Coordinates of C-alpha atoms in Angstrom, one line a residue:
M718 CA -3.3 -20.8 3.3
I719 CA -3.2 -18.6 0.2
N720 CA -5.8 -18.2 -2.5
S721 CA -7.0 -15.7 -5.1
N722 CA -9.4 -14.2 -2.6
L723 CA -6.6 -12.7 -0.5
E724 CA -8.3 -9.3 -0.4
Q725 CA -11.6 -10.6 0.8
V726 CA -10.1 -13.1 3.3
H727 CA -7.0 -11.3 4.6
G728 CA -7.2 -7.7 3.2
F729 CA -4.1 -8.2 1.1
K730 CA -4.5 -6.5 -2.3
F731 CA -2.6 -7.9 -5.3
H732 CA -2.8 -7.9 -9.1
G733 CA -1.2 -10.1 -11.7
L734 CA 1.4 -8.8 -14.1
G735 CA 2.0 -9.4 -17.8
R736 CA 5.4 -9.9 -19.2
V737 CA 6.9 -9.4 -22.6
P738 CA 7.7 -12.9 -24.0
L739 CA 11.4 -13.8 -24.0
S740 CA 12.2 -10.9 -21.6
D741 CA 14.1 -11.5 -18.4
P742 CA 11.6 -12.5 -15.7
D743 CA 14.1 -11.3 -13.0
D744 CA 14.1 -7.8 -14.5
P745 CA 11.2 -5.6 -13.2
A746 CA 11.3 -3.6 -16.4
S747 CA 10.1 -6.7 -18.3
Y748 CA 6.6 -6.4 -16.7
E749 CA 3.5 -4.6 -17.7
P750 CA -0.2 -4.6 -16.8
A751 CA -1.7 -8.0 -17.8
Y752 CA -3.6 -8.2 -21.0
W753 CA -7.0 -8.3 -19.4
W754 CA -6.5 -5.1 -17.3
A755 CA -4.0 -3.2 -19.4
E756 CA -6.6 -1.1 -21.3
N757 CA -8.2 0.1 -18.0
Y758 CA -4.8 0.8 -16.6
F759 CA -3.6 2.9 -19.5
N760 CA -7.0 4.7 -19.5
G761 CA -6.4 5.7 -15.9
K762 CA -9.2 3.5 -14.4
N763 CA -7.0 0.8 -12.8
R764 CA -4.0 2.8 -11.6
F765 CA -3.2 1.9 -8.0
D766 CA -0.2 1.8 -5.6
D767 CA -1.9 -0.1 -2.8
R768 CA -1.7 -3.5 -4.5
L769 CA 1.3 -5.8 -4.6
L770 CA 2.0 -6.7 -8.3
I771 CA 3.0 -10.3 -8.9
P772 CA 4.2 -12.0 -12.1
M773 CA 1.5 -13.9 -13.9
D774 CA 1.8 -14.1 -17.7
S775 CA 4.2 -15.6 -20.2
R776 CA 4.7 -19.0 -18.5
T777 CA 6.1 -22.3 -19.9
V778 CA 4.6 -25.2 -18.0
A779 CA 4.2 -28.9 -18.2
S780 CA 1.7 -29.7 -21.0
P781 CA -1.4 -31.7 -20.5
T782 CA -0.5 -33.6 -23.8
G783 CA 2.2 -35.7 -22.4
G784 CA 4.8 -36.3 -19.7
S785 CA 7.7 -34.8 -21.7
D786 CA 5.7 -32.0 -23.3
Y787 CA 5.7 -28.3 -22.5
V788 CA 3.5 -25.5 -23.5
F789 CA 3.8 -21.6 -23.4
Y790 CA 0.9 -19.6 -22.3
R791 CA 1.1 -15.9 -23.1
H792 CA -1.8 -14.8 -20.8
G793 CA -2.8 -16.2 -17.4
G794 CA -5.0 -15.3 -14.5
W795 CA -4.7 -14.7 -10.8
S796 CA -4.4 -18.4 -10.0
W797 CA -0.9 -18.2 -11.7
S798 CA 0.2 -15.5 -9.3
I799 CA -0.7 -17.6 -6.2
P800 CA 2.1 -20.2 -6.5
Y801 CA 4.6 -17.4 -7.1
V802 CA 3.7 -15.5 -3.9
A803 CA 3.4 -18.7 -1.9
G804 CA 6.9 -19.6 -3.0
V805 CA 8.3 -16.2 -2.0
Y806 CA 6.6 -16.5 1.3
A807 CA 8.2 -19.9 1.8
L808 CA 11.6 -18.5 1.1
T809 CA 11.1 -15.6 3.5
A810 CA 10.1 -18.2 6.2
Q811 CA 13.5 -19.7 5.7
V812 CA 15.0 -16.4 6.8
D813 CA 12.5 -15.6 9.5
P814 CA 10.5 -18.7 10.6
D815 CA 8.2 -16.5 12.7
I816 CA 7.2 -14.2 9.9
T817 CA 3.4 -13.6 9.8
P818 CA 1.4 -13.0 6.6
E819 CA 0.9 -9.4 7.7
Q820 CA 4.6 -8.8 8.2
F821 CA 5.4 -10.5 4.9
W822 CA 2.9 -8.4 3.0
A823 CA 4.1 -5.2 4.6
V824 CA 7.8 -5.8 3.8
A825 CA 6.9 -7.0 0.3
M826 CA 5.0 -3.7 -0.3
E827 CA 8.0 -1.7 1.1
T828 CA 10.6 -3.5 -0.9
G829 CA 8.6 -3.7 -4.1
R830 CA 10.0 -2.1 -7.3
V831 CA 8.2 0.7 -9.1
I832 CA 8.9 1.0 -12.9
E833 CA 8.1 3.7 -15.4
L834 CA 6.2 2.7 -18.5
Q835 CA 5.7 4.7 -21.7
H836 CA 2.3 4.5 -23.4
N837 CA 1.0 6.8 -26.1
G838 CA 3.5 9.5 -25.1
E839 CA 2.6 9.4 -21.5
S840 CA 4.9 8.2 -18.7
V841 CA 3.1 6.2 -16.0
L842 CA 4.4 4.4 -12.9
L843 CA 3.7 0.7 -12.2
G844 CA 4.3 -0.8 -8.9
P845 CA 5.1 -2.0 -6.3
I846 CA 6.2 -5.1 -8.1
I847 CA 7.3 -7.9 -5.7
D848 CA 11.1 -8.1 -5.5
P849 CA 12.0 -11.4 -3.9
V850 CA 15.7 -10.5 -3.6
A851 CA 15.1 -7.1 -1.9
L852 CA 12.4 -8.7 0.3
I853 CA 14.7 -11.5 1.6
S854 CA 17.6 -9.1 1.9
S855 CA 15.5 -6.7 4.0
L856 CA 14.6 -9.6 6.4
Q857 CA 18.2 -10.7 6.6
N858 CA 19.3 -7.2 7.6
K859 CA 16.8 -6.8 10.5

């Protein structure tokens, strides 16, 4: 079972990512610190490399206003990252049905992408960002 208390329950550290609207969600360069932690990140308070970064923001979803309505949310929360990582885990289980959560997390950290961001004239690294294609390829090649 996966929930937003992964660190407390399983010791798996993660954080949710922001994404520039209309940018390619499959391109790691589209991501940035999420709105609610970006200021601390760029001030140097929340820079880390021991957390798996998972897409979170800029989602279009079914709207609560009707069965054929959709809504775009620019900002989200950790609960938006949980279905994403659960889906990637399910895909990896198709490649390796015996994969454990610990193995999944280790390979996800190893295969995650690191990008370089520019902010106020400073170059900063952001990652590892989960890379489902690299993660699954790594498992297929074992």
